[in-house]
Amino acid sequence: MTTTSYTVVGMTCGHCVNAVTEEVSAVPGVSTVDVDLESGGLTVTSDAPVDEAAVRAAVEEAGYSVAG
Protein backbone atom coordinates (compact mmCIF):
# COMPACT_ATOMS: atom_id res chain seq x y z
CA MET A 1 0.00 0.00 0.00
CA THR A 2 1.11 3.52 -0.78
CA THR A 3 -0.02 6.64 1.09
CA THR A 4 0.66 10.12 -0.27
CA SER A 5 -0.25 13.42 1.34
CA TYR A 6 -1.06 16.74 -0.30
CA THR A 7 -2.35 20.12 0.86
CA VAL A 8 -5.45 21.44 -0.90
CA VAL A 9 -5.92 25.21 -1.06
CA GLY A 10 -9.32 26.90 -1.16
CA MET A 11 -11.66 24.49 0.62
CA THR A 12 -14.13 26.20 2.96
CA CYS A 13 -16.94 23.73 3.70
CA GLY A 14 -18.17 20.15 3.70
CA HIS A 15 -19.24 20.45 0.06
CA CYS A 16 -15.63 21.26 -0.82
CA VAL A 17 -14.46 18.12 0.96
CA ASN A 18 -17.05 16.02 -0.89
CA ALA A 19 -16.08 17.49 -4.27
CA VAL A 20 -12.38 16.76 -3.73
CA THR A 21 -13.10 13.28 -2.37
CA GLU A 22 -15.31 12.42 -5.34
CA GLU A 23 -12.84 13.63 -7.98
CA VAL A 24 -9.72 12.10 -6.40
CA SER A 25 -11.54 8.80 -5.76
CA ALA A 26 -12.07 8.53 -9.52
CA VAL A 27 -8.30 8.54 -10.22
CA PRO A 28 -7.26 5.03 -11.35
CA GLY A 29 -5.61 3.04 -8.57
CA VAL A 30 -6.87 5.17 -5.68
CA SER A 31 -8.43 3.03 -2.95
CA THR A 32 -9.02 5.55 -0.12
CA VAL A 33 -9.24 9.34 0.07
CA ASP A 34 -9.19 11.26 3.35
CA VAL A 35 -9.70 15.03 3.32
CA ASP A 36 -9.32 17.28 6.39
CA LEU A 37 -11.17 20.55 5.88
CA GLU A 38 -9.43 22.41 8.71
CA SER A 39 -5.86 21.71 7.60
CA GLY A 40 -6.54 21.24 3.89
CA GLY A 41 -4.87 17.85 4.19
CA LEU A 42 -5.51 15.28 1.48
CA THR A 43 -4.30 11.73 2.05
CA VAL A 44 -4.50 9.33 -0.88
CA THR A 45 -4.07 5.60 -0.30
CA SER A 46 -3.51 3.18 -3.17
CA ASP A 47 -2.20 -0.31 -3.84
CA ALA A 48 0.59 1.11 -6.03
CA PRO A 49 1.94 4.64 -6.52
CA VAL A 50 -0.60 6.92 -8.22
CA ASP A 51 0.36 9.54 -10.81
CA GLU A 52 0.73 12.81 -8.90
CA ALA A 53 -0.32 14.81 -11.97
CA ALA A 54 -3.60 12.85 -12.06
CA VAL A 55 -4.28 13.66 -8.40
CA ARG A 56 -3.49 17.35 -8.98
CA ALA A 57 -5.75 17.38 -12.05
CA ALA A 58 -8.58 15.79 -10.05
CA VAL A 59 -8.24 18.44 -7.31
CA GLU A 60 -8.28 21.17 -9.98
CA GLU A 61 -11.34 19.58 -11.59
CA ALA A 62 -13.07 19.91 -8.22
CA GLY A 63 -12.23 23.63 -8.29
CA TYR A 64 -9.25 23.80 -5.93
CA SER A 65 -5.46 23.62 -6.13
CA VAL A 66 -2.68 21.63 -4.53
CA ALA A 67 -0.10 23.67 -2.62
CA GLY A 68 3.51 23.34 -3.69
mmCIF file with all atom_site columns, C-alpha atoms in Angstrom:
data_model
loop_
_atom_site.group_PDB
_atom_site.id
_atom_site.type_symbol
_atom_site.label_atom_id
_atom_site.label_alt_id
_atom_site.label_comp_id
_atom_site.label_asym_id
_atom_site.label_entity_id
_atom_site.label_seq_id
_atom_site.pdbx_PDB_ins_code
_atom_site.Cartn_x
_atom_site.Cartn_y
_atom_site.Cartn_z
_atom_site.occupancy
_atom_site.B_iso_or_equiv
_atom_site.pdbx_formal_charge
_atom_site.auth_seq_id
_atom_site.auth_comp_id
_atom_site.auth_asym_id
_atom_site.auth_atom_id
_atom_site.pdbx_PDB_model_num
ATOM 1  C CA . MET A 1 1  ? 0.000   0.000  0.000   1.00 0.00 ? 1  MET A CA 1
ATOM 2  C CA . THR A 1 2  ? 1.109   3.523  -0.780  1.00 0.00 ? 2  THR A CA 1
ATOM 3  C CA . THR A 1 3  ? -0.020  6.638  1.085   1.00 0.00 ? 3  THR A CA 1
ATOM 4  C CA . THR A 1 4  ? 0.662   10.117 -0.275  1.00 0.00 ? 4  THR A CA 1
ATOM 5  C CA . SER A 1 5  ? -0.255  13.422 1.344   1.00 0.00 ? 5  SER A CA 1
ATOM 6  C CA . TYR A 1 6  ? -1.060  16.741 -0.300  1.00 0.00 ? 6  TYR A CA 1
ATOM 7  C CA . THR A 1 7  ? -2.355  20.118 0.864   1.00 0.00 ? 7  THR A CA 1
ATOM 8  C CA . VAL A 1 8  ? -5.445  21.443 -0.902  1.00 0.00 ? 8  VAL A CA 1
ATOM 9  C CA . VAL A 1 9  ? -5.915  25.205 -1.058  1.00 0.00 ? 9  VAL A CA 1
ATOM 10 C CA . GLY A 1 10 ? -9.322  26.904 -1.160  1.00 0.00 ? 10 GLY A CA 1
ATOM 11 C CA . MET A 1 11 ? -11.663 24.486 0.616   1.00 0.00 ? 11 MET A CA 1
ATOM 12 C CA . THR A 1 12 ? -14.130 26.199 2.964   1.00 0.00 ? 12 THR A CA 1
ATOM 13 C CA . CYS A 1 13 ? -16.940 23.726 3.702   1.00 0.00 ? 13 CYS A CA 1
ATOM 14 C CA . GLY A 1 14 ? -18.166 20.147 3.696   1.00 0.00 ? 14 GLY A CA 1
ATOM 15 C CA . HIS A 1 15 ? -19.244 20.454 0.061   1.00 0.00 ? 15 HIS A CA 1
ATOM 16 C CA . CYS A 1 16 ? -15.631 21.262 -0.817  1.00 0.00 ? 16 CYS A CA 1
ATOM 17 C CA . VAL A 1 17 ? -14.462 18.119 0.963   1.00 0.00 ? 17 VAL A CA 1
ATOM 18 C CA . ASN A 1 18 ? -17.054 16.019 -0.886  1.00 0.00 ? 18 ASN A CA 1
ATOM 19 C CA . ALA A 1 19 ? -16.076 17.486 -4.266  1.00 0.00 ? 19 ALA A CA 1
ATOM 20 C CA . VAL A 1 20 ? -12.376 16.763 -3.731  1.00 0.00 ? 20 VAL A CA 1
ATOM 21 C CA . THR A 1 21 ? -13.096 13.280 -2.367  1.00 0.00 ? 21 THR A CA 1
ATOM 22 C CA . GLU A 1 22 ? -15.306 12.419 -5.344  1.00 0.00 ? 22 GLU A CA 1
ATOM 23 C CA . GLU A 1 23 ? -12.837 13.627 -7.979  1.00 0.00 ? 23 GLU A CA 1
ATOM 24 C CA . VAL A 1 24 ? -9.717  12.101 -6.404  1.00 0.00 ? 24 VAL A CA 1
ATOM 25 C CA . SER A 1 25 ? -11.539 8.796  -5.759  1.00 0.00 ? 25 SER A CA 1
ATOM 26 C CA . ALA A 1 26 ? -12.067 8.533  -9.520  1.00 0.00 ? 26 ALA A CA 1
ATOM 27 C CA . VAL A 1 27 ? -8.303  8.538  -10.217 1.00 0.00 ? 27 VAL A CA 1
ATOM 28 C CA . PRO A 1 28 ? -7.262  5.027  -11.354 1.00 0.00 ? 28 PRO A CA 1
ATOM 29 C CA . GLY A 1 29 ? -5.606  3.040  -8.573  1.00 0.00 ? 29 GLY A CA 1
ATOM 30 C CA . VAL A 1 30 ? -6.873  5.167  -5.677  1.00 0.00 ? 30 VAL A CA 1
ATOM 31 C CA . SER A 1 31 ? -8.430  3.032  -2.948  1.00 0.00 ? 31 SER A CA 1
ATOM 32 C CA . THR A 1 32 ? -9.019  5.545  -0.120  1.00 0.00 ? 32 THR A CA 1
ATOM 33 C CA . VAL A 1 33 ? -9.238  9.337  0.067   1.00 0.00 ? 33 VAL A CA 1
ATOM 34 C CA . ASP A 1 34 ? -9.189  11.257 3.347   1.00 0.00 ? 34 ASP A CA 1
ATOM 35 C CA . VAL A 1 35 ? -9.701  15.031 3.322   1.00 0.00 ? 35 VAL A CA 1
ATOM 36 C CA . ASP A 1 36 ? -9.316  17.276 6.385   1.00 0.00 ? 36 ASP A CA 1
ATOM 37 C CA . LEU A 1 37 ? -11.172 20.550 5.882   1.00 0.00 ? 37 LEU A CA 1
ATOM 38 C CA . GLU A 1 38 ? -9.425  22.409 8.712   1.00 0.00 ? 38 GLU A CA 1
ATOM 39 C CA . SER A 1 39 ? -5.860  21.711 7.602   1.00 0.00 ? 39 SER A CA 1
ATOM 40 C CA . GLY A 1 40 ? -6.536  21.237 3.890   1.00 0.00 ? 40 GLY A CA 1
ATOM 41 C CA . GLY A 1 41 ? -4.865  17.853 4.193   1.00 0.00 ? 41 GLY A CA 1
ATOM 42 C CA . LEU A 1 42 ? -5.512  15.285 1.482   1.00 0.00 ? 42 LEU A CA 1
ATOM 43 C CA . THR A 1 43 ? -4.302  11.735 2.049   1.00 0.00 ? 43 THR A CA 1
ATOM 44 C CA . VAL A 1 44 ? -4.502  9.326  -0.879  1.00 0.00 ? 44 VAL A CA 1
ATOM 45 C CA . THR A 1 45 ? -4.065  5.598  -0.302  1.00 0.00 ? 45 THR A CA 1
ATOM 46 C CA . SER A 1 46 ? -3.508  3.183  -3.173  1.00 0.00 ? 46 SER A CA 1
ATOM 47 C CA . ASP A 1 47 ? -2.200  -0.309 -3.839  1.00 0.00 ? 47 ASP A CA 1
ATOM 48 C CA . ALA A 1 48 ? 0.589   1.114  -6.031  1.00 0.00 ? 48 ALA A CA 1
ATOM 49 C CA . PRO A 1 49 ? 1.936   4.637  -6.523  1.00 0.00 ? 49 PRO A CA 1
ATOM 50 C CA . VAL A 1 50 ? -0.601  6.920  -8.217  1.00 0.00 ? 50 VAL A CA 1
ATOM 51 C CA . ASP A 1 51 ? 0.358   9.535  -10.805 1.00 0.00 ? 51 ASP A CA 1
ATOM 52 C CA . GLU A 1 52 ? 0.729   12.812 -8.897  1.00 0.00 ? 52 GLU A CA 1
ATOM 53 C CA . ALA A 1 53 ? -0.322  14.807 -11.967 1.00 0.00 ? 53 ALA A CA 1
ATOM 54 C CA . ALA A 1 54 ? -3.597  12.849 -12.059 1.00 0.00 ? 54 ALA A CA 1
ATOM 55 C CA . VAL A 1 55 ? -4.279  13.660 -8.400  1.00 0.00 ? 55 VAL A CA 1
ATOM 56 C CA . ARG A 1 56 ? -3.495  17.350 -8.981  1.00 0.00 ? 56 ARG A CA 1
ATOM 57 C CA . ALA A 1 57 ? -5.754  17.382 -12.051 1.00 0.00 ? 57 ALA A CA 1
ATOM 58 C CA . ALA A 1 58 ? -8.583  15.791 -10.048 1.00 0.00 ? 58 ALA A CA 1
ATOM 59 C CA . VAL A 1 59 ? -8.243  18.440 -7.313  1.00 0.00 ? 59 VAL A CA 1
ATOM 60 C CA . GLU A 1 60 ? -8.283  21.166 -9.978  1.00 0.00 ? 60 GLU A CA 1
ATOM 61 C CA . GLU A 1 61 ? -11.342 19.576 -11.586 1.00 0.00 ? 61 GLU A CA 1
ATOM 62 C CA . ALA A 1 62 ? -13.068 19.908 -8.218  1.00 0.00 ? 62 ALA A CA 1
ATOM 63 C CA . GLY A 1 63 ? -12.228 23.630 -8.287  1.00 0.00 ? 63 GLY A CA 1
ATOM 64 C CA . TYR A 1 64 ? -9.245  23.795 -5.928  1.00 0.00 ? 64 TYR A CA 1
ATOM 65 C CA . SER A 1 65 ? -5.463  23.619 -6.133  1.00 0.00 ? 65 SER A CA 1
ATOM 66 C CA . VAL A 1 66 ? -2.675  21.628 -4.527  1.00 0.00 ? 66 VAL A CA 1
ATOM 67 C CA . ALA A 1 67 ? -0.102  23.672 -2.617  1.00 0.00 ? 67 ALA A CA 1
ATOM 68 C CA . GLY A 1 68 ? 3.508   23.338 -3.690  1.00 0.00 ? 68 GLY A CA 1
#
